[in-house]
Amino acid sequence: MPLRSTARTSLVGLVIEQMEQLIADGEWPVGGKIPAEPVLVETLDVGRNTVREAVRALVHTGMLEPRQGDGTYVRADSDFGAAVQRRLRRAADLEAYEVRASLERDAARYAALRRTDDDLAALRAALAERDRAWGNSDVSAFIDADMRFHRTVAAAAHNSVLAELYEHFSDALRATLQAVIRRPLPDSVRHQFDAHTAIVDAIEARDADAAERAALAHLTEAMDALRAARPDDEAPAAAPRAREASPGEEDHA
């Protein structure tokens, strides 16, 4: 085994751990710029090379992203999230959407089983914000509101792993939403007011099967629009089917 400087390696590792914790705690939020190198050197009380190695390591994992002439930004809040995002960047829009569809279908089901009154209020507020943006013909605001709505559904499922996975689909989700919204499709397909309302109504009624069916109907319509936009796809995958609830299935949250 090759020799190495234990003290130096340990110091870099400690700096990496501190930076990862700052990101995980939200002190350095995703999308935000981290402090400049001189600030990190002074704050951490370590050498410039140690800071550079730590930053380089987190860039390699995908948690940080250097931008020429601008600084270094947080791209993901965990190395797992960074790995998911790297894979999504290599995926086709439809592939990402199909995986997202599976997550959303389960999120709607579990949200119906586990939602709180606060979750329901947040869902109604997100739905209203989505409708206002559509009524104002503000595409960018509509996409932001739609993403917020679906994040709220995922949060209402009260499953931290599912919510984290869904959050890592944000970039891919935005791209597919833009693809659907900007195509010459009927407003009913681009807006899907009834479908989104049905999801919230089913969650309010704590009807897991209805929530799953409503999510499936919404997702199938959007995926059909994406498939229509890609006529060269050799064999489009079938739309996901609603699963049958196992006998005696119950919420263990």
GROMACS .gro file of C-alpha atoms in nm:
model
  253
    1MET     CA    1   0.000   0.000   0.000
    2PRO     CA    2   0.147   0.339  -0.099
    3LEU     CA    3   0.252   0.577   0.176
    4ARG     CA    4   0.055   0.894   0.231
    5SER     CA    5   0.046   1.189   0.465
    6THR     CA    6  -0.204   1.086   0.731
    7ALA     CA    7  -0.228   1.428   0.894
    8ARG     CA    8  -0.289   1.611   0.565
    9THR     CA    9  -0.543   1.355   0.445
   10SER     CA   10  -0.730   1.373   0.775
   11LEU     CA   11  -0.737   1.752   0.764
   12VAL     CA   12  -0.884   1.757   0.413
   13GLY     CA   13  -1.137   1.498   0.523
   14LEU     CA   14  -1.241   1.710   0.819
   15VAL     CA   15  -1.289   2.013   0.596
   16ILE     CA   16  -1.496   1.805   0.354
   17GLU     CA   17  -1.714   1.684   0.643
   18GLN     CA   18  -1.768   2.041   0.761
   19MET     CA   19  -1.865   2.155   0.413
   20GLU     CA   20  -2.101   1.860   0.366
   21GLN     CA   21  -2.266   1.943   0.699
   22LEU     CA   22  -2.310   2.308   0.601
   23ILE     CA   23  -2.482   2.194   0.283
   24ALA     CA   24  -2.696   1.933   0.459
   25ASP     CA   25  -2.805   2.186   0.722
   26GLY     CA   26  -2.903   2.440   0.458
   27GLU     CA   27  -2.638   2.692   0.562
   28TRP     CA   28  -2.515   2.658   0.206
   29PRO     CA   29  -2.843   2.602   0.016
   30VAL     CA   30  -2.870   2.422  -0.315
   31GLY     CA   31  -2.833   2.679  -0.592
   32GLY     CA   32  -2.641   2.919  -0.369
   33LYS     CA   33  -2.278   3.027  -0.395
   34ILE     CA   34  -2.034   2.914  -0.127
   35PRO     CA   35  -1.794   3.166   0.033
   36ALA     CA   36  -1.486   3.265  -0.165
   37GLU     CA   37  -1.163   3.074  -0.108
   38PRO     CA   38  -0.996   3.344   0.111
   39VAL     CA   39  -1.303   3.348   0.336
   40LEU     CA   40  -1.296   2.968   0.370
   41VAL     CA   41  -0.924   2.972   0.450
   42GLU     CA   42  -0.976   3.227   0.725
   43THR     CA   43  -1.295   3.074   0.865
   44LEU     CA   44  -1.168   2.716   0.869
   45ASP     CA   45  -0.817   2.819   0.976
   46VAL     CA   46  -0.652   2.589   0.723
   47GLY     CA   47  -0.422   2.635   0.428
   48ARG     CA   48  -0.531   2.735   0.080
   49ASN     CA   49  -0.433   2.396  -0.063
   50THR     CA   50  -0.647   2.214   0.194
   51VAL     CA   51  -0.950   2.421   0.098
   52ARG     CA   52  -0.885   2.366  -0.271
   53GLU     CA   53  -0.857   1.988  -0.226
   54ALA     CA   54  -1.179   1.976  -0.024
   55VAL     CA   55  -1.368   2.183  -0.280
   56ARG     CA   56  -1.223   1.975  -0.563
   57ALA     CA   57  -1.341   1.655  -0.392
   58LEU     CA   58  -1.697   1.788  -0.356
   59VAL     CA   59  -1.694   1.907  -0.717
   60HIS     CA   60  -1.594   1.554  -0.817
   61THR     CA   61  -1.890   1.404  -0.629
   62GLY     CA   62  -2.121   1.658  -0.792
   63MET     CA   63  -2.225   1.839  -0.476
   64LEU     CA   64  -2.045   2.156  -0.585
   65GLU     CA   65  -2.022   2.316  -0.928
   66PRO     CA   66  -1.753   2.569  -1.026
   67ARG     CA   67  -1.860   2.846  -1.262
   68GLN     CA   68  -1.583   3.020  -1.447
   69GLY     CA   69  -1.541   3.377  -1.329
   70ASP     CA   70  -1.836   3.355  -1.089
   71GLY     CA   71  -1.750   3.119  -0.804
   72THR     CA   72  -1.855   2.778  -0.679
   73TYR     CA   73  -2.219   2.684  -0.630
   74VAL     CA   74  -2.401   2.408  -0.442
   75ARG     CA   75  -2.556   2.166  -0.688
   76ALA     CA   76  -2.688   1.892  -0.456
   77ASP     CA   77  -2.732   1.850  -0.082
   78SER     CA   78  -2.585   1.498  -0.067
   79ASP     CA   79  -2.348   1.280  -0.266
   80PHE     CA   80  -2.645   1.050  -0.332
   81GLY     CA   81  -2.841   1.340  -0.477
   82ALA     CA   82  -2.544   1.438  -0.688
   83ALA     CA   83  -2.521   1.084  -0.827
   84VAL     CA   84  -2.893   1.086  -0.915
   85GLN     CA   85  -2.858   1.421  -1.091
   86ARG     CA   86  -2.555   1.302  -1.290
   87ARG     CA   87  -2.758   1.005  -1.412
   88LEU     CA   88  -3.058   1.221  -1.497
   89ARG     CA   89  -2.842   1.451  -1.710
   90ARG     CA   90  -2.773   1.149  -1.933
   91ALA     CA   91  -3.138   1.041  -1.948
   92ALA     CA   92  -3.393   1.129  -2.211
   93ASP     CA   93  -3.681   1.352  -2.103
   94LEU     CA   94  -3.933   1.070  -2.134
   95GLU     CA   95  -3.718   0.825  -1.938
   96ALA     CA   96  -3.689   1.072  -1.651
   97TYR     CA   97  -4.061   1.144  -1.666
   98GLU     CA   98  -4.151   0.775  -1.648
   99VAL     CA   99  -3.943   0.731  -1.332
  100ARG     CA  100  -4.090   1.050  -1.190
  101ALA     CA  101  -4.437   0.909  -1.267
  102SER     CA  102  -4.370   0.609  -1.043
  103LEU     CA  103  -4.263   0.836  -0.759
  104GLU     CA  104  -4.565   1.064  -0.799
  105ARG     CA  105  -4.808   0.777  -0.810
  106ASP     CA  106  -4.676   0.642  -0.480
  107ALA     CA  107  -4.651   0.992  -0.332
  108ALA     CA  108  -5.022   1.053  -0.402
  109ARG     CA  109  -5.118   0.720  -0.247
  110TYR     CA  110  -4.916   0.773   0.072
  111ALA     CA  111  -5.023   1.137   0.097
  112ALA     CA  112  -5.385   1.021   0.106
  113LEU     CA  113  -5.300   0.783   0.389
  114ARG     CA  114  -5.077   1.017   0.591
  115ARG     CA  115  -5.161   1.378   0.517
  116THR     CA  116  -5.222   1.624   0.798
  117ASP     CA  117  -5.453   1.923   0.798
  118ASP     CA  118  -5.150   2.145   0.740
  119ASP     CA  119  -5.050   1.932   0.440
  120LEU     CA  120  -5.399   1.970   0.296
  121ALA     CA  121  -5.393   2.348   0.342
  122ALA     CA  122  -5.053   2.362   0.169
  123LEU     CA  123  -5.188   2.155  -0.121
  124ARG     CA  124  -5.491   2.382  -0.166
  125ALA     CA  125  -5.265   2.689  -0.156
  126ALA     CA  126  -5.027   2.538  -0.413
  127LEU     CA  127  -5.318   2.447  -0.639
  128ALA     CA  128  -5.456   2.802  -0.618
  129GLU     CA  129  -5.113   2.950  -0.695
  130ARG     CA  130  -5.085   2.724  -0.998
  131ASP     CA  131  -5.423   2.840  -1.128
  132ARG     CA  132  -5.339   3.208  -1.075
  133ALA     CA  133  -5.019   3.174  -1.276
  134TRP     CA  134  -5.210   3.006  -1.559
  135GLY     CA  135  -5.474   3.277  -1.554
  136ASN     CA  136  -5.201   3.541  -1.580
  137SER     CA  137  -5.045   3.359  -1.880
  138ASP     CA  138  -4.713   3.353  -1.694
  139VAL     CA  139  -4.549   3.032  -1.817
  140SER     CA  140  -4.244   3.060  -1.593
  141ALA     CA  141  -4.455   3.122  -1.282
  142PHE     CA  142  -4.690   2.840  -1.383
  143ILE     CA  143  -4.404   2.592  -1.410
  144ASP     CA  144  -4.266   2.704  -1.072
  145ALA     CA  145  -4.612   2.667  -0.916
  146ASP     CA  146  -4.668   2.326  -1.073
  147MET     CA  147  -4.335   2.202  -0.938
  148ARG     CA  148  -4.424   2.340  -0.595
  149PHE     CA  149  -4.757   2.158  -0.607
  150HIS     CA  150  -4.597   1.821  -0.678
  151ARG     CA  151  -4.326   1.876  -0.417
  152THR     CA  152  -4.605   1.943  -0.168
  153VAL     CA  153  -4.773   1.614  -0.258
  154ALA     CA  154  -4.440   1.435  -0.206
  155ALA     CA  155  -4.392   1.608   0.129
  156ALA     CA  156  -4.744   1.507   0.238
  157ALA     CA  157  -4.645   1.141   0.188
  158HIS     CA  158  -4.421   1.178   0.496
  159ASN     CA  159  -4.151   0.954   0.355
  160SER     CA  160  -3.817   1.134   0.364
  161VAL     CA  161  -3.651   0.902   0.110
  162LEU     CA  162  -3.932   0.946  -0.141
  163ALA     CA  163  -3.932   1.324  -0.091
  164GLU     CA  164  -3.554   1.340  -0.138
  165LEU     CA  165  -3.566   1.127  -0.452
  166TYR     CA  166  -3.842   1.345  -0.594
  167GLU     CA  167  -3.648   1.662  -0.515
  168HIS     CA  168  -3.355   1.536  -0.721
  169PHE     CA  169  -3.585   1.515  -1.023
  170SER     CA  170  -3.645   1.891  -1.017
  171ASP     CA  171  -3.428   1.977  -1.317
  172ALA     CA  172  -3.567   1.692  -1.525
  173LEU     CA  173  -3.919   1.780  -1.415
  174ARG     CA  174  -3.878   2.142  -1.522
  175ALA     CA  175  -3.755   2.033  -1.865
  176THR     CA  176  -4.048   1.797  -1.924
  177LEU     CA  177  -4.299   2.055  -1.802
  178GLN     CA  178  -4.158   2.307  -2.048
  179ALA     CA  179  -4.181   2.047  -2.326
  180VAL     CA  180  -4.551   1.986  -2.253
  181ILE     CA  181  -4.653   2.347  -2.182
  182ARG     CA  182  -4.488   2.493  -2.491
  183ARG     CA  183  -4.630   2.241  -2.737
  184PRO     CA  184  -4.943   2.323  -2.943
  185LEU     CA  185  -5.167   2.108  -2.727
  186PRO     CA  186  -5.518   2.169  -2.594
  187ASP     CA  187  -5.526   2.378  -2.277
  188SER     CA  188  -5.683   2.084  -2.094
  189VAL     CA  189  -5.360   1.888  -2.151
  190ARG     CA  190  -5.124   2.174  -2.071
  191HIS     CA  191  -5.314   2.295  -1.765
  192GLN     CA  192  -5.474   1.973  -1.636
  193PHE     CA  193  -5.683   2.162  -1.383
  194ASP     CA  194  -5.931   1.879  -1.329
  195ALA     CA  195  -5.657   1.618  -1.284
  196HIS     CA  196  -5.471   1.820  -1.022
  197THR     CA  197  -5.793   1.902  -0.839
  198ALA     CA  198  -5.884   1.533  -0.837
  199ILE     CA  199  -5.550   1.449  -0.675
  200VAL     CA  200  -5.609   1.697  -0.393
  201ASP     CA  201  -5.973   1.591  -0.347
  202ALA     CA  202  -5.869   1.226  -0.314
  203ILE     CA  203  -5.594   1.315  -0.066
  204GLU     CA  204  -5.843   1.519   0.136
  205ALA     CA  205  -6.084   1.222   0.138
  206ARG     CA  206  -5.798   0.991   0.242
  207ASP     CA  207  -5.886   0.772  -0.058
  208ALA     CA  208  -5.550   0.620  -0.153
  209ASP     CA  209  -5.683   0.432  -0.457
  210ALA     CA  210  -5.852   0.742  -0.597
  211ALA     CA  211  -5.538   0.949  -0.538
  212GLU     CA  212  -5.329   0.697  -0.726
  213ARG     CA  213  -5.579   0.683  -1.013
  214ALA     CA  214  -5.590   1.064  -1.036
  215ALA     CA  215  -5.210   1.087  -1.040
  216LEU     CA  216  -5.195   0.812  -1.303
  217ALA     CA  217  -5.450   0.988  -1.526
  218HIS     CA  218  -5.257   1.314  -1.504
  219LEU     CA  219  -4.921   1.151  -1.574
  220THR     CA  220  -5.047   0.934  -1.859
  221GLU     CA  221  -5.186   1.237  -2.040
  222ALA     CA  222  -4.858   1.426  -2.005
  223MET     CA  223  -4.649   1.125  -2.111
  224ASP     CA  224  -4.866   1.071  -2.417
  225ALA     CA  225  -4.794   1.433  -2.513
  226LEU     CA  226  -4.421   1.374  -2.473
  227ARG     CA  227  -4.436   1.056  -2.680
  228ALA     CA  228  -4.621   1.243  -2.953
  229ALA     CA  229  -4.335   1.492  -2.955
  230ARG     CA  230  -4.089   1.207  -3.019
  231PRO     CA  231  -4.226   1.013  -3.319
  232ASP     CA  232  -3.893   0.839  -3.373
  233ASP     CA  233  -3.911   0.648  -3.046
  234GLU     CA  234  -3.898   0.285  -3.152
  235ALA     CA  235  -4.119   0.133  -2.887
  236PRO     CA  236  -4.256   0.369  -2.627
  237ALA     CA  237  -4.300   0.207  -2.291
  238ALA     CA  238  -4.651   0.146  -2.174
  239ALA     CA  239  -4.798   0.389  -1.927
  240PRO     CA  240  -4.765   0.274  -1.565
  241ARG     CA  241  -5.063   0.087  -1.430
  242ALA     CA  242  -5.220   0.148  -1.095
  243ARG     CA  243  -5.125  -0.137  -0.867
  244GLU     CA  244  -5.375  -0.330  -0.663
  245ALA     CA  245  -5.349  -0.264  -0.293
  246SER     CA  246  -5.238  -0.572  -0.102
  247PRO     CA  247  -5.506  -0.731   0.119
  248GLY     CA  248  -5.491  -0.568   0.458
  249GLU     CA  249  -5.254  -0.295   0.339
  250GLU     CA  250  -5.241  -0.016   0.587
  251ASP     CA  251  -5.036   0.289   0.665
  252HIS     CA  252  -4.750   0.231   0.905
  253ALA     CA  253  -4.623   0.588   0.908
   0.00000   0.00000   0.00000
